[in-house]
mmCIF file of C-alpha atoms in Angstrom:
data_model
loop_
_atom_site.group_PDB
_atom_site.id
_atom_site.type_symbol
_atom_site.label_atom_id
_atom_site.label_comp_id
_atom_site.label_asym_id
_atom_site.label_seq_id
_atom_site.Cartn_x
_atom_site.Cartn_y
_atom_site.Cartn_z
ATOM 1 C CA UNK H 1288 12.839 2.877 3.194
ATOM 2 C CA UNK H 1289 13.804 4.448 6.675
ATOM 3 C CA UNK H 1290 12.751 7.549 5.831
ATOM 4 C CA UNK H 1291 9.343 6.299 4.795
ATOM 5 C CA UNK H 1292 9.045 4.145 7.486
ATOM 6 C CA UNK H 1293 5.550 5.214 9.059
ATOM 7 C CA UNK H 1294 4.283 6.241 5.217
ATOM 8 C CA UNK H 1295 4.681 2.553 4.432
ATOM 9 C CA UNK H 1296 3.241 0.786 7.587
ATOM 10 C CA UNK H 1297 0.294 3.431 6.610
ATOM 11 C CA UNK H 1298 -0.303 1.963 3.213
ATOM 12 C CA UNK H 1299 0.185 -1.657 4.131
ATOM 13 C CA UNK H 1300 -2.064 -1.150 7.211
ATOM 14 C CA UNK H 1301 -4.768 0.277 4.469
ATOM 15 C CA UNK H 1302 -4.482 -2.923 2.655
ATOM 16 C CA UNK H 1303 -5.083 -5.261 5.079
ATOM 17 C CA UNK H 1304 -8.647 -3.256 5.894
ATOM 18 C CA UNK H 1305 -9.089 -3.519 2.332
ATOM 19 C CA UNK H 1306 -8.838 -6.797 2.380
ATOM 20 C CA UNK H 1307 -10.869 -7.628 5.967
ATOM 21 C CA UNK H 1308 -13.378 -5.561 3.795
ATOM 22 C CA UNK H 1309 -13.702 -7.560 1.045
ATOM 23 C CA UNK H 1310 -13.647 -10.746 3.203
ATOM 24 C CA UNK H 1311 -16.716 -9.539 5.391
ATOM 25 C CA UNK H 1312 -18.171 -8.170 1.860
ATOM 26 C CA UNK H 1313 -18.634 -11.872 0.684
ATOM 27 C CA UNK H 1314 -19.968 -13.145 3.553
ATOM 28 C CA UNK H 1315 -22.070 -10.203 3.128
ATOM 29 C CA UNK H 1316 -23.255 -11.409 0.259
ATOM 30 C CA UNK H 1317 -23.309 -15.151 0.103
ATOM 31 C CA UNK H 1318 -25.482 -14.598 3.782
ATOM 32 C CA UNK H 1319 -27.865 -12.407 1.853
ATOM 33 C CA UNK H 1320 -27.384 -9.864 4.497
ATOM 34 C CA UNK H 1321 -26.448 -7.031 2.011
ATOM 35 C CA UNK H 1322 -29.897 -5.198 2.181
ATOM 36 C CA UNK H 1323 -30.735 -5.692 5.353
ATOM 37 C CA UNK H 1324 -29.966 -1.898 6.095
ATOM 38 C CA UNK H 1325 -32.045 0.265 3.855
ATOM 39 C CA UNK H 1326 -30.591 3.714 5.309
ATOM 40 C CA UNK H 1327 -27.582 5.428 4.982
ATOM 41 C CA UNK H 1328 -26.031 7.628 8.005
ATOM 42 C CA UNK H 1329 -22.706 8.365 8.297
ATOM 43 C CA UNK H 1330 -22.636 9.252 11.623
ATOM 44 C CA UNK H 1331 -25.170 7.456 13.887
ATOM 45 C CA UNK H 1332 -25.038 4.366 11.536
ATOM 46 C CA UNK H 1333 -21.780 3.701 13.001
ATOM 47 C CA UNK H 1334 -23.531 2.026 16.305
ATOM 48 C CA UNK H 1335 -26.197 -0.491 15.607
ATOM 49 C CA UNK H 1336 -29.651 -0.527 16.729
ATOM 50 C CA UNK H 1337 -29.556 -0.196 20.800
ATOM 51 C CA UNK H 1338 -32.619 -1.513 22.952
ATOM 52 C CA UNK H 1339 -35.477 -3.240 21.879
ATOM 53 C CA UNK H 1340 -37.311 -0.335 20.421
ATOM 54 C CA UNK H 1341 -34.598 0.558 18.007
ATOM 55 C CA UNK H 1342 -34.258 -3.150 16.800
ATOM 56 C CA UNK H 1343 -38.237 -3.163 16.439
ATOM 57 C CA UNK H 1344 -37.991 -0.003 14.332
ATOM 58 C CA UNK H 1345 -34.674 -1.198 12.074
ATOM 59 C CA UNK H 1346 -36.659 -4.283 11.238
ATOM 60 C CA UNK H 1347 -40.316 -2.397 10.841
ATOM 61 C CA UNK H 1348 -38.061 0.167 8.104
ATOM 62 C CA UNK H 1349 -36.679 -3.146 6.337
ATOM 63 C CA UNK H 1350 -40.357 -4.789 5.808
ATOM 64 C CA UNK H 1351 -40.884 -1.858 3.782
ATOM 65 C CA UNK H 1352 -38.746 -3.144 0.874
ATOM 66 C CA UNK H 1353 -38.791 -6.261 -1.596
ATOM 67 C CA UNK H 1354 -36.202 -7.968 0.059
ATOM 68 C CA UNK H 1355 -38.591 -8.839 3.382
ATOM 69 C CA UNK H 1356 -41.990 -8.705 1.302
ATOM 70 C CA UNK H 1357 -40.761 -11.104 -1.775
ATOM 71 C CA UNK H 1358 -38.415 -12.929 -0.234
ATOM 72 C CA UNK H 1359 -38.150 -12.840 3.652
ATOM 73 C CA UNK H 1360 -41.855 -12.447 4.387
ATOM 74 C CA UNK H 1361 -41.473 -15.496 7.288
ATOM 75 C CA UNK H 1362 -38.717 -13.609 9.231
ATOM 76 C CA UNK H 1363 -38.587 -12.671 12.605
ATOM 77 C CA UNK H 1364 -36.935 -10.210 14.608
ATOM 78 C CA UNK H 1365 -33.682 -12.836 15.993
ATOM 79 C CA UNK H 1366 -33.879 -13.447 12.283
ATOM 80 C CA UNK H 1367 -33.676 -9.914 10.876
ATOM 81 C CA UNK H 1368 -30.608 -9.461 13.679
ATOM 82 C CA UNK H 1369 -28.210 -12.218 11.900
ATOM 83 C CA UNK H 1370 -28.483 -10.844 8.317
ATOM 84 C CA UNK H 1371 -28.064 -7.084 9.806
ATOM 85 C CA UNK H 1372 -24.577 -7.623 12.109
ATOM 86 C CA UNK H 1373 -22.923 -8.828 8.570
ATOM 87 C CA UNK H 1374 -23.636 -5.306 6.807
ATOM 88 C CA UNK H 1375 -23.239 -2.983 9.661
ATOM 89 C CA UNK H 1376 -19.573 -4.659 10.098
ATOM 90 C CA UNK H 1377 -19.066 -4.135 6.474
ATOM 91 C CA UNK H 1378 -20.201 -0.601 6.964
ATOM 92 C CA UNK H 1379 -18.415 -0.105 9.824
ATOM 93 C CA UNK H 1380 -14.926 -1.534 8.104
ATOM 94 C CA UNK H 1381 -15.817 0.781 5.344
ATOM 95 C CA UNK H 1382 -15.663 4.267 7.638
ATOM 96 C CA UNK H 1383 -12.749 2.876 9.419
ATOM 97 C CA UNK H 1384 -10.841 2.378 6.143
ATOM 98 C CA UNK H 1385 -11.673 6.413 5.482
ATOM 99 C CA UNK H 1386 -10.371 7.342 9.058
ATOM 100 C CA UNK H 1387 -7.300 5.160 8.139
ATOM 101 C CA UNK H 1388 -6.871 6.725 4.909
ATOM 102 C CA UNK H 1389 -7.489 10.294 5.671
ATOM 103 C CA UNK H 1390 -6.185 10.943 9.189
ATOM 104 C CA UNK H 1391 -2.280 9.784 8.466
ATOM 105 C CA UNK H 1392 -2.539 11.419 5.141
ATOM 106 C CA UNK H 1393 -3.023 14.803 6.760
ATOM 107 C CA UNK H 1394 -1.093 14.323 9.391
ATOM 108 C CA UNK H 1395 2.050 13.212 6.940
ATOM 109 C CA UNK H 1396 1.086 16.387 4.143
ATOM 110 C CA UNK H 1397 1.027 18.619 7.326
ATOM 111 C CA UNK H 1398 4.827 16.962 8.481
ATOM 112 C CA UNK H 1399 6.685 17.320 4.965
ATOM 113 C CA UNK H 1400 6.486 13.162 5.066
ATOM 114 C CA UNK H 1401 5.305 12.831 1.881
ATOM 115 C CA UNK H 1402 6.817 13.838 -1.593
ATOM 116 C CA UNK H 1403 5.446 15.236 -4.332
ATOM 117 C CA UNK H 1404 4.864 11.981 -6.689
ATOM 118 C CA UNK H 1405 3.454 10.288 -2.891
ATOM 119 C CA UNK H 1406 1.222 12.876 -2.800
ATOM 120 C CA UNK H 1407 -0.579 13.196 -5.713
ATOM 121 C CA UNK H 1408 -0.847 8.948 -5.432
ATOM 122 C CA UNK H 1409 -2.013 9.078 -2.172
ATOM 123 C CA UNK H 1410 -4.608 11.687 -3.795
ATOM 124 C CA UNK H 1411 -5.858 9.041 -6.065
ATOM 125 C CA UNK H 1412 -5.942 6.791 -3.018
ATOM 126 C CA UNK H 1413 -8.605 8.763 -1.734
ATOM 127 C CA UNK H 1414 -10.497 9.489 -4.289
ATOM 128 C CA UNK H 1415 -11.154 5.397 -5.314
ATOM 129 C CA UNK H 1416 -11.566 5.348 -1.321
ATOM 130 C CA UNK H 1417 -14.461 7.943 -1.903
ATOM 131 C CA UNK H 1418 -15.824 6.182 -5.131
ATOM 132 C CA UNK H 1419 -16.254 2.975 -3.807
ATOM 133 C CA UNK H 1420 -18.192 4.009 -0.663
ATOM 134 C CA UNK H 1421 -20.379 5.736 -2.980
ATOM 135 C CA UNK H 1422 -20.548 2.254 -5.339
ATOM 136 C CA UNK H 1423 -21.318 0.428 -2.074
ATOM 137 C CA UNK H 1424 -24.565 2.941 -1.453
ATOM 138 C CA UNK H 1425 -25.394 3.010 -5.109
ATOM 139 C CA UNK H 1426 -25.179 -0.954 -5.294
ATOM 140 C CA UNK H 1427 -27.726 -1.657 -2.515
ATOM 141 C CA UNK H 1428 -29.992 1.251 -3.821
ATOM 142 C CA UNK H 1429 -30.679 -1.338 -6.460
ATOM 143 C CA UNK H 1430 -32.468 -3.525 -4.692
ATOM 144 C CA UNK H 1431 -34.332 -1.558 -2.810
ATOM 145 C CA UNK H 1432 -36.440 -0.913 -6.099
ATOM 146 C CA UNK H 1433 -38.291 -3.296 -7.518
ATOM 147 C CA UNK H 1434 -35.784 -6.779 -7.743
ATOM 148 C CA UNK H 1435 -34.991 -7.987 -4.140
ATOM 149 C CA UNK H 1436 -31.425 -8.420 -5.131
ATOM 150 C CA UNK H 1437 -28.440 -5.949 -6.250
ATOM 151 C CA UNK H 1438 -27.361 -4.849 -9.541
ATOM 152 C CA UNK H 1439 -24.940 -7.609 -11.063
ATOM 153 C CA UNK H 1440 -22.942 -4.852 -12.968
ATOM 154 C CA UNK H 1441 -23.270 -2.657 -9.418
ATOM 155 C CA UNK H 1442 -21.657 -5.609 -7.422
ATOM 156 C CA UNK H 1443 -18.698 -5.899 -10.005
ATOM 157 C CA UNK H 1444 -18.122 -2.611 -10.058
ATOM 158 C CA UNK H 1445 -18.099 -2.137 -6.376
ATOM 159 C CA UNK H 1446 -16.153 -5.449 -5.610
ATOM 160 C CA UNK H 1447 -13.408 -4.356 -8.560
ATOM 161 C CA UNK H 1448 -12.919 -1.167 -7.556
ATOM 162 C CA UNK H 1449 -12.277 -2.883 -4.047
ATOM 163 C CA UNK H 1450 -9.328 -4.818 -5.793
ATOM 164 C CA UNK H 1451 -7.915 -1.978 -7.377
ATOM 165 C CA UNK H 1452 -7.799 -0.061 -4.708
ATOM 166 C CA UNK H 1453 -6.114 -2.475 -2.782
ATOM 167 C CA UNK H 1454 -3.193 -3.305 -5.663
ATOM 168 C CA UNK H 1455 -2.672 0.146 -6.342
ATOM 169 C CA UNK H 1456 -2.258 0.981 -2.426
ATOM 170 C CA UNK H 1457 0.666 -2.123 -2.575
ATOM 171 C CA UNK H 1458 1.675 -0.692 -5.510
ATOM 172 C CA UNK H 1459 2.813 2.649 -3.791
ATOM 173 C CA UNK H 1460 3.722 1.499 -0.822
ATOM 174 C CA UNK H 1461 6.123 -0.808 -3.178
ATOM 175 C CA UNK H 1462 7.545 2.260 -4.495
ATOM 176 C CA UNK H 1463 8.466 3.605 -1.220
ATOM 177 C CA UNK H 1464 10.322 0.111 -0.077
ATOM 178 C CA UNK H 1465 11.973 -0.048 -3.482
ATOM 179 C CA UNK H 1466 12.993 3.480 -4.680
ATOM 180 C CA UNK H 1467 15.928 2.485 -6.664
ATOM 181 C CA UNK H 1468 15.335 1.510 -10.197
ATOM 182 C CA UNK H 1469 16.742 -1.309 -12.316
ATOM 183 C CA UNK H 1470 17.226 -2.587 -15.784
ATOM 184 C CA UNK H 1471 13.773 -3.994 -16.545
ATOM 185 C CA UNK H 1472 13.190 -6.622 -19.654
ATOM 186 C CA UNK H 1473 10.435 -4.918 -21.275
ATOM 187 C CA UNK H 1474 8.766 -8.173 -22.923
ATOM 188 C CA UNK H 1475 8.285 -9.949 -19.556
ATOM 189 C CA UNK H 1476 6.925 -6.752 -17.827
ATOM 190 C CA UNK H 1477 4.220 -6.328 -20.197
ATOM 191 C CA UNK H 1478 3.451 -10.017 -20.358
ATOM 192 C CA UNK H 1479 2.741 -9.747 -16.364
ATOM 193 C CA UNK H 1480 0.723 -6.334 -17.186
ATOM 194 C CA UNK H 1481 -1.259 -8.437 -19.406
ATOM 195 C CA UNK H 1482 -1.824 -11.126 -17.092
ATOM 196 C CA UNK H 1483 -2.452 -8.564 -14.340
ATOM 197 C CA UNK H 1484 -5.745 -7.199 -16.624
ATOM 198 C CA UNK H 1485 -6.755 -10.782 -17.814
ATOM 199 C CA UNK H 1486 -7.070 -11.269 -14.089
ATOM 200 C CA UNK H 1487 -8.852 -8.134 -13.086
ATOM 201 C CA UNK H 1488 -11.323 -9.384 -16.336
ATOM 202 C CA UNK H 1489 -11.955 -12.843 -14.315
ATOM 203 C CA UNK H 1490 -12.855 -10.942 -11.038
ATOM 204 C CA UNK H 1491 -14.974 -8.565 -12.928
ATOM 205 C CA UNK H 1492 -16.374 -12.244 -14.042
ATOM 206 C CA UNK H 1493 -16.805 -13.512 -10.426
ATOM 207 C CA UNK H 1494 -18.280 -10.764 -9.282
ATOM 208 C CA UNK H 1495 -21.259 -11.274 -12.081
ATOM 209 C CA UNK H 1496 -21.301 -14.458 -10.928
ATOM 210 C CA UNK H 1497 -21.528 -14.088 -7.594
ATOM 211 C CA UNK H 1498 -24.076 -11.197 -8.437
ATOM 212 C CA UNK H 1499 -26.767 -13.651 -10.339
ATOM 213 C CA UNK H 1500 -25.985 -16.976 -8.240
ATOM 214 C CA UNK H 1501 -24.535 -18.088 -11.065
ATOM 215 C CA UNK H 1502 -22.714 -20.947 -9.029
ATOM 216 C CA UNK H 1503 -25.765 -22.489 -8.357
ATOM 217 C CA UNK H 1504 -25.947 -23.962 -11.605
ATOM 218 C CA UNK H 1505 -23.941 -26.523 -13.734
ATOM 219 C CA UNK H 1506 -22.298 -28.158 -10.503
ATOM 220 C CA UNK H 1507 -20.087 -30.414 -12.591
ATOM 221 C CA UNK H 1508 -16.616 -30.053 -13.953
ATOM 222 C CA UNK H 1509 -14.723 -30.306 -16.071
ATOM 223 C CA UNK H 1510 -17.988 -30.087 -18.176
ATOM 224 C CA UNK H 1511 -20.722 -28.629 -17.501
ATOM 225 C CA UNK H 1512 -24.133 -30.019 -16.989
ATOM 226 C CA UNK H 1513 -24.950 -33.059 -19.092
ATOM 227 C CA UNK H 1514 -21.214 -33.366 -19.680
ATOM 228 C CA UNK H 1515 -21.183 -30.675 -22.582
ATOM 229 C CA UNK H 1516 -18.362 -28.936 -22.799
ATOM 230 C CA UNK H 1517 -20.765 -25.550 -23.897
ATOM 231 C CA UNK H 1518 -24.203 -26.241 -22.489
ATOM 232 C CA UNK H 1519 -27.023 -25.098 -24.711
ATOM 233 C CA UNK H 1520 -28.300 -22.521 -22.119
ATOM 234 C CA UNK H 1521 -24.925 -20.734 -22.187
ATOM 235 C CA UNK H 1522 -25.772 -19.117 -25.655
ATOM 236 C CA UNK H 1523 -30.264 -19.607 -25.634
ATOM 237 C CA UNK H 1524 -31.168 -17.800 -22.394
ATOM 238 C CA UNK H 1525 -30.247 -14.002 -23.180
ATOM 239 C CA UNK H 1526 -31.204 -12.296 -26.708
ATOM 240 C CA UNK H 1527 -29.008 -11.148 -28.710
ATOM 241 C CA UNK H 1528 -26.788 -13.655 -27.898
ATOM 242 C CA UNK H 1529 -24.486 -11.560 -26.715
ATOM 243 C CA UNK H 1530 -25.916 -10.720 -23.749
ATOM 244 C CA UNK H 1531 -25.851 -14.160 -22.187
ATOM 245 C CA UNK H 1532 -22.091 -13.859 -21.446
ATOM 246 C CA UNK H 1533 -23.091 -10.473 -19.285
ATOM 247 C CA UNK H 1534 -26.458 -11.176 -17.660
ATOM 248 C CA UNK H 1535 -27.303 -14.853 -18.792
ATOM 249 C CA UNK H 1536 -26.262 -17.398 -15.741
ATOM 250 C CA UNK H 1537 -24.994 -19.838 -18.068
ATOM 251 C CA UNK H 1538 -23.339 -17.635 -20.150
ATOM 252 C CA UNK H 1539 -21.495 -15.828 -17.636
ATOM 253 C CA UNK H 1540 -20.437 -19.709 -15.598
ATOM 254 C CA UNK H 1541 -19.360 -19.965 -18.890
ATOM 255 C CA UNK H 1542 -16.856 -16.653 -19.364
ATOM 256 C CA UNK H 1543 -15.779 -17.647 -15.637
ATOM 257 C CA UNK H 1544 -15.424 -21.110 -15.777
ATOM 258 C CA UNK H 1545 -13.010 -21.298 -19.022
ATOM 259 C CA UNK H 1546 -11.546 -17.582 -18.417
ATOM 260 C CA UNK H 1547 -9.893 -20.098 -15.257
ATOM 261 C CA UNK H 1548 -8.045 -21.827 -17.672
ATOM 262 C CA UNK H 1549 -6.315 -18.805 -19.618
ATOM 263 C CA UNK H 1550 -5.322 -17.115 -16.367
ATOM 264 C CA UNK H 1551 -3.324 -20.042 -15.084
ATOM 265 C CA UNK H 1552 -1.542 -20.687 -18.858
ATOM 266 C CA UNK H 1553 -0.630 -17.207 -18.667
ATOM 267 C CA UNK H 1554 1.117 -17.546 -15.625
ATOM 268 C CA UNK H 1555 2.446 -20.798 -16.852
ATOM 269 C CA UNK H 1556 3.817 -19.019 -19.216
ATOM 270 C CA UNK H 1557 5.081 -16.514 -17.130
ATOM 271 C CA UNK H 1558 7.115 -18.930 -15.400
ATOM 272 C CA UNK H 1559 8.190 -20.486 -18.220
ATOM 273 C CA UNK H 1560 9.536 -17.616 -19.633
ATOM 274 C CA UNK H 1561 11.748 -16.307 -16.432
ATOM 275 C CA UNK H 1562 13.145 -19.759 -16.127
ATOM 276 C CA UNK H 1563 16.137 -19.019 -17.510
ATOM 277 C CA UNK H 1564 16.764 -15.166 -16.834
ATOM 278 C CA UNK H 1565 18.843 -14.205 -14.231
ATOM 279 C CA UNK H 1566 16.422 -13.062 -11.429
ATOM 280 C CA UNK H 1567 16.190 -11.017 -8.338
ATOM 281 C CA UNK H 1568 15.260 -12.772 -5.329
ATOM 282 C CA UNK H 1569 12.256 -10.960 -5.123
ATOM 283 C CA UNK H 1570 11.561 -11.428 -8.816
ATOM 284 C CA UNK H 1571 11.752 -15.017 -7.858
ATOM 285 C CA UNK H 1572 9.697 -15.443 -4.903
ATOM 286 C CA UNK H 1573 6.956 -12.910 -6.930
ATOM 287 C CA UNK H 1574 7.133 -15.993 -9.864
ATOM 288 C CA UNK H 1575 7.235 -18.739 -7.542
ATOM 289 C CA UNK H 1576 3.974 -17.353 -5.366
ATOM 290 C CA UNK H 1577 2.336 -16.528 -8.711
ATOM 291 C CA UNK H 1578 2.297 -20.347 -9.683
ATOM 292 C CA UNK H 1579 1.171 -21.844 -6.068
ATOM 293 C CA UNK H 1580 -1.529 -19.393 -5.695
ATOM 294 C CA UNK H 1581 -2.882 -19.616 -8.943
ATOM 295 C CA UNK H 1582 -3.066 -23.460 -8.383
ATOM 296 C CA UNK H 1583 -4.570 -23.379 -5.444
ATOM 297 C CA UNK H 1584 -7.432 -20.858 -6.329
ATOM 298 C CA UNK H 1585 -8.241 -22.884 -9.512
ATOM 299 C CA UNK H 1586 -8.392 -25.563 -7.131
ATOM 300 C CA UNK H 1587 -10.753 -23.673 -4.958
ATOM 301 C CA UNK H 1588 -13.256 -22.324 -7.677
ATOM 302 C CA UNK H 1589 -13.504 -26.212 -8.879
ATOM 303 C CA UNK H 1590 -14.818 -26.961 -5.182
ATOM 304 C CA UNK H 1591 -16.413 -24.084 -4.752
ATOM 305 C CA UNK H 1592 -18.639 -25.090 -8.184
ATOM 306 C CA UNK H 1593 -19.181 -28.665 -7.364
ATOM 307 C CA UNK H 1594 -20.520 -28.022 -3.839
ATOM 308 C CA UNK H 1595 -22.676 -25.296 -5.334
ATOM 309 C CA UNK H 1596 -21.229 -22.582 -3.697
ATOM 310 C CA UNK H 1597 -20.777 -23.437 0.367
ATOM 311 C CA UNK H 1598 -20.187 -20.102 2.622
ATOM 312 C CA UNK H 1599 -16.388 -21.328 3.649
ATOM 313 C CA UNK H 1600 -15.525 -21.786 0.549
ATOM 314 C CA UNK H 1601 -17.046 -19.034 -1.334
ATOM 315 C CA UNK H 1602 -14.983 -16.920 1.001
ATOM 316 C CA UNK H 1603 -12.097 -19.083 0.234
ATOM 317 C CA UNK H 1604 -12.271 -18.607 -3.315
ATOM 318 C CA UNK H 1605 -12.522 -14.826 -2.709
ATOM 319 C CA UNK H 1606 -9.746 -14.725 -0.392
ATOM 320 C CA UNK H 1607 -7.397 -16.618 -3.121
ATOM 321 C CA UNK H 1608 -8.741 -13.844 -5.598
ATOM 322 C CA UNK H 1609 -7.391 -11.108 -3.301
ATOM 323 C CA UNK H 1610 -4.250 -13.177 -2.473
ATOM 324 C CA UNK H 1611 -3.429 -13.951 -6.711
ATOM 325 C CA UNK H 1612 -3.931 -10.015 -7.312
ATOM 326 C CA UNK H 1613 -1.450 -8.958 -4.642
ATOM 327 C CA UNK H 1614 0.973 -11.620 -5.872
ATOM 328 C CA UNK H 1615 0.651 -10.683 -9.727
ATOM 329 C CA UNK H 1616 0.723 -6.796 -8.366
ATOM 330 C CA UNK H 1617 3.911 -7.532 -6.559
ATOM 331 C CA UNK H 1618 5.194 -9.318 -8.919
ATOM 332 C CA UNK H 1619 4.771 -6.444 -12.072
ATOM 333 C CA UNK H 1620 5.950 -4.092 -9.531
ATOM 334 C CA UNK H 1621 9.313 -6.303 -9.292
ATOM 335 C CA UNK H 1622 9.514 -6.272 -12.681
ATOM 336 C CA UNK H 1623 9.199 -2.701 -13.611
ATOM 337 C CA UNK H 1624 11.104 -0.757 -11.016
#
């Protein structure tokens, strides 16, 4: 780990951006401030609008789009301002992630700092860096159309490709602070693989939630509205009926709501399983965190549904999304190497 050192505070230092980044994303989004910038510029979009004149001409270029003429037709100017800090931070966050990601990474390749297997990881690094800045810009093109809201299947892609860029930067900077390799017991790695893409399913879930206010709806639990434990509209509001469970609000509550339930037995199970094996410590602690977070973010999506969705804790029941997936990444990573 010496050696790596730097290489490692790199990584780590990338995934707490990530993370910031995702945190100011859904208050980006639950503040419906996500299109309030209709332009992309690299370069001079870094500073927001300075002086009155270049405020007057930022919101004059957002009245041009569905957003302000379907939806935010009463706004003024102070107004405009509050929904347009939230997505120039997240813009900002997203070029300082690049400079973050790209500097150090030259800067090691040019020292000899990185290895060969480092280097081609750090590669892919990059490239789902690159990919999910050009999600982000391809995600608020689509509501800039016709809708004045985003692409549900845009927003999950974007938002996933978030979290798996963030595990898979903990993942290799796991492999630098762990380079030695065990025995591993096979049966319970891929059992925490599977949970690991059962839980990447759910956010892919959340995201289409979050994407078609989903959590605006059926504010009750454990059943849903009406106390039925499948509410009619889950499988009538979509045809075929497939679709519902992708695009249908009910439908895709529905997938998220009871989804909930198979992620925490399979970390029950988890547990239950490694109960008796003779552990690592940080096998251990990786088990131990698994359980508690998992509790407390099923906890947090039951609150979050029966208040219908309230900023704190809709970033709350992001954050313990974030937090679960770098516990269950950890944790696999324990239990393969």
């Amino acid at each position: 780990m010496k050696n790596n050192k730097y290489v490692i505070y790199w990584l780590l230092s990338g995934c707490v951006l990530i993370f910031i980044m995702v945190v100011v994303g859904g208050i980006t989004r639950l503040t419906h401030s996500g299109l309030s910038i209709s332009d992309y510029k690299l370069i001079t979009g870094t500073l927001p609008p300075m002086g009155q004149q270049e405020w007057e001409e930022a919101f004059e270029l957002y009245k041009q789009y569905p957003e302000y003429q379907k939806l935010n037709y009463h706004f003024t100017l102070e107004d405009f301002k509050s929904i347009y800090f939230w997505e120039w931070l997240h813009r900002v966050i997203g070029r300082l992630i690049g400079i973050v990601f790209i500097v150090p990474f030259l800067i090691f390749l040019i020292r000899g700092k990185l290895d060969g297997p480092t280097i081609k990881k750090c590669l892919v690094l990059l490239f789902l860096g690159g990919f999910q800045g050009f999600l982000g810009w391809y995600m608020v093109k689509s509501g800039l159309v016709d809708r004045p809201d985003v692409s549900h299947y845009r927003l999950a892609a974007h938002l996933t490709t978030a979290f798996i860029t963030f595990a898979y930067s903990l993942w290799v900077a796991l492999d630098l602070i762990y380079p030695s390799k065990k025995e591993i017991n096979k049966n319970i790695r891929n059992l925490i693989g599977f949970g690991l893409v059962v839980l990447i399913i759910q956010i892919i879930w959340g995201a289409f939630v979050a994407g078609l206010d989903a959590g605006f709806i059926h504010n009750h639990w454990p059943m849903m509205s009406e106390g039925k434990l499948i509410h009619e509209t889950v499988y009538i509001e979509q045809q075929p009926v497939i679709n519902n469970f992708i695009e249908g609000k009910s439908g895709v509550q529905f997938i998220h709501r009871y989804l909930a339930y198979i992620v925490v037995a399979i970390i029950g199970l988890i547990w239950h399983r490694t109960k008796t094996l003779n552990l690592t410590q940080m096998q251990e602690k990786g088990i131990k965190t698994l359980l508690i977070l998992v509790l407390v973010q099923f906890l947090l999506g039951v609150f979050t549904l029966i208040y219908a969705v309230p900023l704190i804790l809709g970033v709350a029941h992001q954050i313990g999304a974030f937090f679960l997936l770098a516990a269950m990444t950890f944790t696999l990573h324990r239990f393969s190497k």
